[in-house]
GROMACS .gro file of N, CA and C in nm:
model
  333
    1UNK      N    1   9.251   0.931   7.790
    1UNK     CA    2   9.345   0.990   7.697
    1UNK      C    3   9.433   1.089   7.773
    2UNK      N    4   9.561   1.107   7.740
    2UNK     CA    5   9.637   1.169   7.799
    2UNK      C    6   9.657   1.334   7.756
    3UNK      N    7   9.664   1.390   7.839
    3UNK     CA    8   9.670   1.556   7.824
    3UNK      C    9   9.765   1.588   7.787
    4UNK      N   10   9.827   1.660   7.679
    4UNK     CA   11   9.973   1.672   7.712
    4UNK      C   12   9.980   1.825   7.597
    5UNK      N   13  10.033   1.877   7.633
    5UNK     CA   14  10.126   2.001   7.539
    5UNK      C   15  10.243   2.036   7.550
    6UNK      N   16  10.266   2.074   7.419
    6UNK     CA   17  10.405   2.143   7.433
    6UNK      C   18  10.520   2.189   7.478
    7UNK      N   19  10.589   2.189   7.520
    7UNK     CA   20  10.685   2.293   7.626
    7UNK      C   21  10.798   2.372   7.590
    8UNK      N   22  10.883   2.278   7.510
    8UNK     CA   23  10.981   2.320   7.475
    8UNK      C   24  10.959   2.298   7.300
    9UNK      N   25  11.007   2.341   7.195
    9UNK     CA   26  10.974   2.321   7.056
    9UNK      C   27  11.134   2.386   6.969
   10UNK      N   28  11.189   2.459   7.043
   10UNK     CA   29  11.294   2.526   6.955
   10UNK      C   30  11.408   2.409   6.895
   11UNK      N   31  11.480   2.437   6.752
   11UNK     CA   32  11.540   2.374   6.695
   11UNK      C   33  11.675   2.252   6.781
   12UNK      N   34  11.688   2.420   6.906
   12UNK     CA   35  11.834   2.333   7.008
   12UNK      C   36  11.763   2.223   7.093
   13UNK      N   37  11.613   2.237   7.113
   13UNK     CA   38  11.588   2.138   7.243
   13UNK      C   39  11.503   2.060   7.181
   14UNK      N   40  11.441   1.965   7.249
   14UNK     CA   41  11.394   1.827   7.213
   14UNK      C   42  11.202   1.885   7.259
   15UNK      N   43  11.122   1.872   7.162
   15UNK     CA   44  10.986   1.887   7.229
   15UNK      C   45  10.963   1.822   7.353
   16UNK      N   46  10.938   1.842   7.443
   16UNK     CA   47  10.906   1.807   7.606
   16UNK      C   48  10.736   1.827   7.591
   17UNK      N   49  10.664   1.744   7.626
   17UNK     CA   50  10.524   1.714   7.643
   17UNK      C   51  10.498   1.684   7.801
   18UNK      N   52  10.401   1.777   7.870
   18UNK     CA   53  10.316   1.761   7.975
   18UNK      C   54  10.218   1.652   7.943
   19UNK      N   55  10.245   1.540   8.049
   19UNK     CA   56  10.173   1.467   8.032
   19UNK      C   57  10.075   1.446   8.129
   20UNK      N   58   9.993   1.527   8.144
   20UNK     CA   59   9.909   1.535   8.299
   20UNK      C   60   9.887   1.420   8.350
   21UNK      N   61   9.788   1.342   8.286
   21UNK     CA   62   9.747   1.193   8.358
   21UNK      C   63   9.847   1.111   8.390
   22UNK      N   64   9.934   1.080   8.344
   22UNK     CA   65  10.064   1.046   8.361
   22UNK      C   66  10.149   1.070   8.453
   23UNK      N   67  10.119   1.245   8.563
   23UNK     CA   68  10.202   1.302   8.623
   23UNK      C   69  10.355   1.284   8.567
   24UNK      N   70  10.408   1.353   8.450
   24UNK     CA   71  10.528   1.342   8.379
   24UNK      C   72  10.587   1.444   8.309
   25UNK      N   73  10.694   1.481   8.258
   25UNK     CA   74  10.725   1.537   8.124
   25UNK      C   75  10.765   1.441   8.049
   26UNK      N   76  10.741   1.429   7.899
   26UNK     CA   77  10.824   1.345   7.884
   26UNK      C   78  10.891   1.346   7.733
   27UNK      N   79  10.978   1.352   7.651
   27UNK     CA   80  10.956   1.326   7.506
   27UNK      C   81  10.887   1.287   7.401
   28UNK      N   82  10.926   1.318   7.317
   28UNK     CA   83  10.785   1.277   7.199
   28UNK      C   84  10.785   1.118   7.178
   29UNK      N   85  10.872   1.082   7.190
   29UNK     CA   86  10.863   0.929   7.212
   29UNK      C   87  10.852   0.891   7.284
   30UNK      N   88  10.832   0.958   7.411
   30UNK     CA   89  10.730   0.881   7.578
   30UNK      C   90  10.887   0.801   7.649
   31UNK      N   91  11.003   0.792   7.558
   31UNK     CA   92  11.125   0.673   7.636
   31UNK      C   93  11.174   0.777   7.719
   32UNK      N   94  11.174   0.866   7.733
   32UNK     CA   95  11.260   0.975   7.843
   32UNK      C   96  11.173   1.041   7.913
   33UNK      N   97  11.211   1.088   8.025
   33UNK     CA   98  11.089   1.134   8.109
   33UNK      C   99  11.098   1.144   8.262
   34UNK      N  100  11.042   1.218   8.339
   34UNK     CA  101  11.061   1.302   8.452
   34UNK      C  102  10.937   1.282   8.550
   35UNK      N  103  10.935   1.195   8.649
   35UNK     CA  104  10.761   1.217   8.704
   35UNK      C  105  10.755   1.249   8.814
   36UNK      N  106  10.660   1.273   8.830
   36UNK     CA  107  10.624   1.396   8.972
   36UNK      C  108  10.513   1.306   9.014
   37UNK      N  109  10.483   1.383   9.141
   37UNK     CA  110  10.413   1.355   9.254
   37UNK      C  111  10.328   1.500   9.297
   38UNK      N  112  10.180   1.515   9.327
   38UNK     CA  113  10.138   1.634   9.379
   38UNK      C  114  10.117   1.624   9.542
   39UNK      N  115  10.197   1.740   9.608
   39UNK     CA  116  10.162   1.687   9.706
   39UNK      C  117  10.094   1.797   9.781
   40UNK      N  118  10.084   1.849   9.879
   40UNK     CA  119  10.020   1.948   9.978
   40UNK      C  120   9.918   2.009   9.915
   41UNK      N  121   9.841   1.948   9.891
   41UNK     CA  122   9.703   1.941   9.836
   41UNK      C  123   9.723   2.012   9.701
   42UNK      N  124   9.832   1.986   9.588
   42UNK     CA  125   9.844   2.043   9.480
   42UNK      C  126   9.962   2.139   9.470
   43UNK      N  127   9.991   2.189   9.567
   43UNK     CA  128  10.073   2.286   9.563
   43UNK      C  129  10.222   2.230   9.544
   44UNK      N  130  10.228   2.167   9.561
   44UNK     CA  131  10.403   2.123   9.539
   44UNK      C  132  10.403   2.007   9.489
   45UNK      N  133  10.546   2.015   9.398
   45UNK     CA  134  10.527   1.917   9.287
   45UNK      C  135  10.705   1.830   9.326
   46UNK      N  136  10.630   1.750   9.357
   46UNK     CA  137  10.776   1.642   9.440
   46UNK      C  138  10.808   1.567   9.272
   47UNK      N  139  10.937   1.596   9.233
   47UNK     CA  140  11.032   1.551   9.146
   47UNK      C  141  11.074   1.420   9.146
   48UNK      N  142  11.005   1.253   9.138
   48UNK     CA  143  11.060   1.143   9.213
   48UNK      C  144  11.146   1.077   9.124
   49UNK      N  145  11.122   1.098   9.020
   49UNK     CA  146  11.228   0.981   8.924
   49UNK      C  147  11.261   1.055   8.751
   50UNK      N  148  11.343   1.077   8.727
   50UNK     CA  149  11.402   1.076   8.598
   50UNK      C  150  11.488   0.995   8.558
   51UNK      N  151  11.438   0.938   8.438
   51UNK     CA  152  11.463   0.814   8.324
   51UNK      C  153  11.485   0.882   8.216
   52UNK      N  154  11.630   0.841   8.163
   52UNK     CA  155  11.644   0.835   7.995
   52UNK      C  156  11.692   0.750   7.971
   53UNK      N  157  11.639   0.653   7.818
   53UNK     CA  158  11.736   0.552   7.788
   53UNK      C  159  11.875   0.544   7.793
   54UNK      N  160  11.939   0.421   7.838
   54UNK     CA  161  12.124   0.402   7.780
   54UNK      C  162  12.152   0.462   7.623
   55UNK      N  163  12.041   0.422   7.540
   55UNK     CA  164  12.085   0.463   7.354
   55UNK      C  165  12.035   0.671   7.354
   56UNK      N  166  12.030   0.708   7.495
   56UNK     CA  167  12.002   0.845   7.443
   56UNK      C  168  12.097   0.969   7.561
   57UNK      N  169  12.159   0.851   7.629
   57UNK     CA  170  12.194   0.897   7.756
   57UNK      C  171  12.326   1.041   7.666
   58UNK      N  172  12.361   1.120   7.736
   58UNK     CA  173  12.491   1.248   7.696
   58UNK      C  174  12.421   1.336   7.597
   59UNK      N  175  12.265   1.330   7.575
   59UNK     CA  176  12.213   1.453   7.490
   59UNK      C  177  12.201   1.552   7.543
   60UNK      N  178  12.178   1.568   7.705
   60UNK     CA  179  12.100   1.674   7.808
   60UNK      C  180  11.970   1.628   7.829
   61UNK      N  181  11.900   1.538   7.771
   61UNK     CA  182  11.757   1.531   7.789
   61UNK      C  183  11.723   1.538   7.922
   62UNK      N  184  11.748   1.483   7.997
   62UNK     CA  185  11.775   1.482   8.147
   62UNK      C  186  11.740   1.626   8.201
   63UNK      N  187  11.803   1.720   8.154
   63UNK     CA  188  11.806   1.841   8.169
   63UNK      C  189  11.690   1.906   8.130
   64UNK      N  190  11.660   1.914   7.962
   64UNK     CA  191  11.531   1.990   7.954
   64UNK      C  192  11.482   1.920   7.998
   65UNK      N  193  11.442   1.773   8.035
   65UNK     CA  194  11.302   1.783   8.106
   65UNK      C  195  11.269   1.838   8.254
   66UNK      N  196  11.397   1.828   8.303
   66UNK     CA  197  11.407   1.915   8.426
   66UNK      C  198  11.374   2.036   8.421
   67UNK      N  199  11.406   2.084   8.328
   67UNK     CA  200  11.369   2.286   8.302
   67UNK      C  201  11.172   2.244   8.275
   68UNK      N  202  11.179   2.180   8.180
   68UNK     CA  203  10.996   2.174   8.157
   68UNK      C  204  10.919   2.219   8.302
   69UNK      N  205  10.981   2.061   8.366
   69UNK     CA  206  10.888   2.045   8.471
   69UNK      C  207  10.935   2.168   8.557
   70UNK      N  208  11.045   2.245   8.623
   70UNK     CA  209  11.019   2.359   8.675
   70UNK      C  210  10.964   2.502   8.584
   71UNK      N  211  11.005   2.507   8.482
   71UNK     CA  212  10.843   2.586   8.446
   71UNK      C  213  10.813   2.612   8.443
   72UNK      N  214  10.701   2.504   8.425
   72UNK     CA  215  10.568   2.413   8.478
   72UNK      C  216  10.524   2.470   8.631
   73UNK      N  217  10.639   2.441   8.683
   73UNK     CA  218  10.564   2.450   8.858
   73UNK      C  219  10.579   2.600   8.898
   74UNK      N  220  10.707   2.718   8.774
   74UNK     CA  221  10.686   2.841   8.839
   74UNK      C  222  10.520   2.910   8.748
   75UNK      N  223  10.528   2.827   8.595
   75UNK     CA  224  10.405   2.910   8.571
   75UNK      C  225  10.268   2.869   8.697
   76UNK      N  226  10.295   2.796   8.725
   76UNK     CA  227  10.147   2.730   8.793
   76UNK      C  228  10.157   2.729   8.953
   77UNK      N  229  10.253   2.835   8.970
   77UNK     CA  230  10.326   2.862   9.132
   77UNK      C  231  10.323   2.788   9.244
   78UNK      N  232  10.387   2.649   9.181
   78UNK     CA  233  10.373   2.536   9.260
   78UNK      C  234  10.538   2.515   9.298
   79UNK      N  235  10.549   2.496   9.458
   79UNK     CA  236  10.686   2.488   9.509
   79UNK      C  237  10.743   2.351   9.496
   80UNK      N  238  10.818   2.341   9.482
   80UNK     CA  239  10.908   2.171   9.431
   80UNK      C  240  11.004   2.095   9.525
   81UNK      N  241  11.017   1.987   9.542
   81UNK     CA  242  11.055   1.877   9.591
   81UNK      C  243  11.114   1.819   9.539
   82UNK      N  244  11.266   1.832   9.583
   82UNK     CA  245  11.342   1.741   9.470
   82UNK      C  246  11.422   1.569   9.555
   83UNK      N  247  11.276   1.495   9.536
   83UNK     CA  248  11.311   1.381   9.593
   83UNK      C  249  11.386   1.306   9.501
   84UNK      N  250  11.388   1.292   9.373
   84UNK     CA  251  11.542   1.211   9.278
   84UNK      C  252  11.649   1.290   9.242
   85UNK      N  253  11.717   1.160   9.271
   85UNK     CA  254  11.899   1.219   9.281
   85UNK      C  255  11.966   1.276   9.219
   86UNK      N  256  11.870   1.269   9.095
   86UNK     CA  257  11.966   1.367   8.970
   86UNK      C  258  11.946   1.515   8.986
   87UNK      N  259  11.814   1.515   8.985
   87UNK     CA  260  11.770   1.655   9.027
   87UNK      C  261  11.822   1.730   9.120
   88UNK      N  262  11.827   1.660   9.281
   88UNK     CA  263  11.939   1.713   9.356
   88UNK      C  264  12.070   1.770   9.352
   89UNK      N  265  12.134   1.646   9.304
   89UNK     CA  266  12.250   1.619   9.313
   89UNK      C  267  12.372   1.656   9.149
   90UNK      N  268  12.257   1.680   9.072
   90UNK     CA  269  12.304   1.706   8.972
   90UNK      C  270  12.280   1.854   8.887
   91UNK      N  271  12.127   1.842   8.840
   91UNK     CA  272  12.057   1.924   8.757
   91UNK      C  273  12.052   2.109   8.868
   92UNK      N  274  12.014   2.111   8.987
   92UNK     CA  275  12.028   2.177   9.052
   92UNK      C  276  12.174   2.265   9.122
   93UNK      N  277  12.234   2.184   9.116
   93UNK     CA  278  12.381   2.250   9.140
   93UNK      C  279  12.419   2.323   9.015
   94UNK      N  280  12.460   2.283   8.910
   94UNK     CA  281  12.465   2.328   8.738
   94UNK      C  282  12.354   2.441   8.729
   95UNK      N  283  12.202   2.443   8.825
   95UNK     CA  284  12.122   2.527   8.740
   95UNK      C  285  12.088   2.633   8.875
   96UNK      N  286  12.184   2.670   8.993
   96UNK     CA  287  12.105   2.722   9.088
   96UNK      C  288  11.980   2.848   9.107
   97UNK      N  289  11.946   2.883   8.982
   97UNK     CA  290  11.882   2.989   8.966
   97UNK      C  291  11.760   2.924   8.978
   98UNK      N  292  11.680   2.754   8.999
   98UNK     CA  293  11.604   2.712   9.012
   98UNK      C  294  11.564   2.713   9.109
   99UNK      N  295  11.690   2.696   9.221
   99UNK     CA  296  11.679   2.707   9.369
   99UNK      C  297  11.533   2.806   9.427
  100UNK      N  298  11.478   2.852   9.382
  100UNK     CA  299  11.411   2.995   9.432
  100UNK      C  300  11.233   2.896   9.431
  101UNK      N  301  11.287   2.785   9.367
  101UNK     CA  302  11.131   2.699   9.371
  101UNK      C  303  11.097   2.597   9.538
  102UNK      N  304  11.218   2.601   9.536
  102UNK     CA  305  11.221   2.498   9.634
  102UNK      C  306  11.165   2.473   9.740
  103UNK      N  307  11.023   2.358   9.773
  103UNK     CA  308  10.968   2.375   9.897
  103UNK      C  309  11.034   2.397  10.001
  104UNK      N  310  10.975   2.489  10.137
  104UNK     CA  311  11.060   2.514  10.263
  104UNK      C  312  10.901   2.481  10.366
  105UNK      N  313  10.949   2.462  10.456
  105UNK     CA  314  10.831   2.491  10.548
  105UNK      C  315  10.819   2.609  10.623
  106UNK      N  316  10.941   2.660  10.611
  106UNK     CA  317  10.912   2.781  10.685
  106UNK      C  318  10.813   2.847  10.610
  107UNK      N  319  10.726   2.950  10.628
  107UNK     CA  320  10.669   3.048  10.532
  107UNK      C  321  10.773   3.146  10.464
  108UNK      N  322  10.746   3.180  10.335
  108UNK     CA  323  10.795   3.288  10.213
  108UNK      C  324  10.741   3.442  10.262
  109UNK      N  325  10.827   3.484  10.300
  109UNK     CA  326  10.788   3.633  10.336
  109UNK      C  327  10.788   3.765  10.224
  110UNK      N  328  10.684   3.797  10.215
  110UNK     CA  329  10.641   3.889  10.097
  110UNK      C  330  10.693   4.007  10.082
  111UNK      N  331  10.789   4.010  10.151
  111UNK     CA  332  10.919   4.211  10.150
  111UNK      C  333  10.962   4.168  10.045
   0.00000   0.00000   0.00000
């Protein structure tokens, strides 16, 4: 059975469900959705594919589930990987205040 809660619930946004087993966010109808990858032994949460239907495409969904899943990874202080293109190339430019998740290899210095 799949794990999932809440995320988002307010009137403007669409409920977003953690779907743990799944590695996902996804809508209440499961057709839209965001999935991840865990990688460095848990700690970072690689972003690989976001899907929304053609009949739902120009709502933003795309978007909150992008906000879910980062979060997600700042409540649970997991650094992110944004291996799909939307996320890159799209959701991230529009949202740079996300930027601050972003795996590096260098080490994060604590000043």
């Amino acid at each position: 059975m799949a794990a999932s809660s809440a995320i988002g619930s307010s009137p403007a946004a669409p409920n977003i469900a953690w779907n743990e087993t799944q590695r996902r966010f996804e809508t209440e109808d499961k057709k839209a959705y965001v999935e991840y990858v865990l990688r460095q032994d848990g700690k970072v949460m690689d972003i690989v594919h976001t899907f929304v239907p053609s009949s739902k495409r120009g709502l933003g969904l795309a978007s909150h589930l992008c906000v879910a899943a980062f979060n997600h990874a700042k409540s649970h202080s997991l650094s992110v990987i944004t291996s799909c293109s939307y996320v890159s190339d799209t959701f991230l430019p529009r949202n740079p205040s996300w930027n601050s998740l972003l795996y590096s290899e260098e080490p994060r210095s604590n000043i």
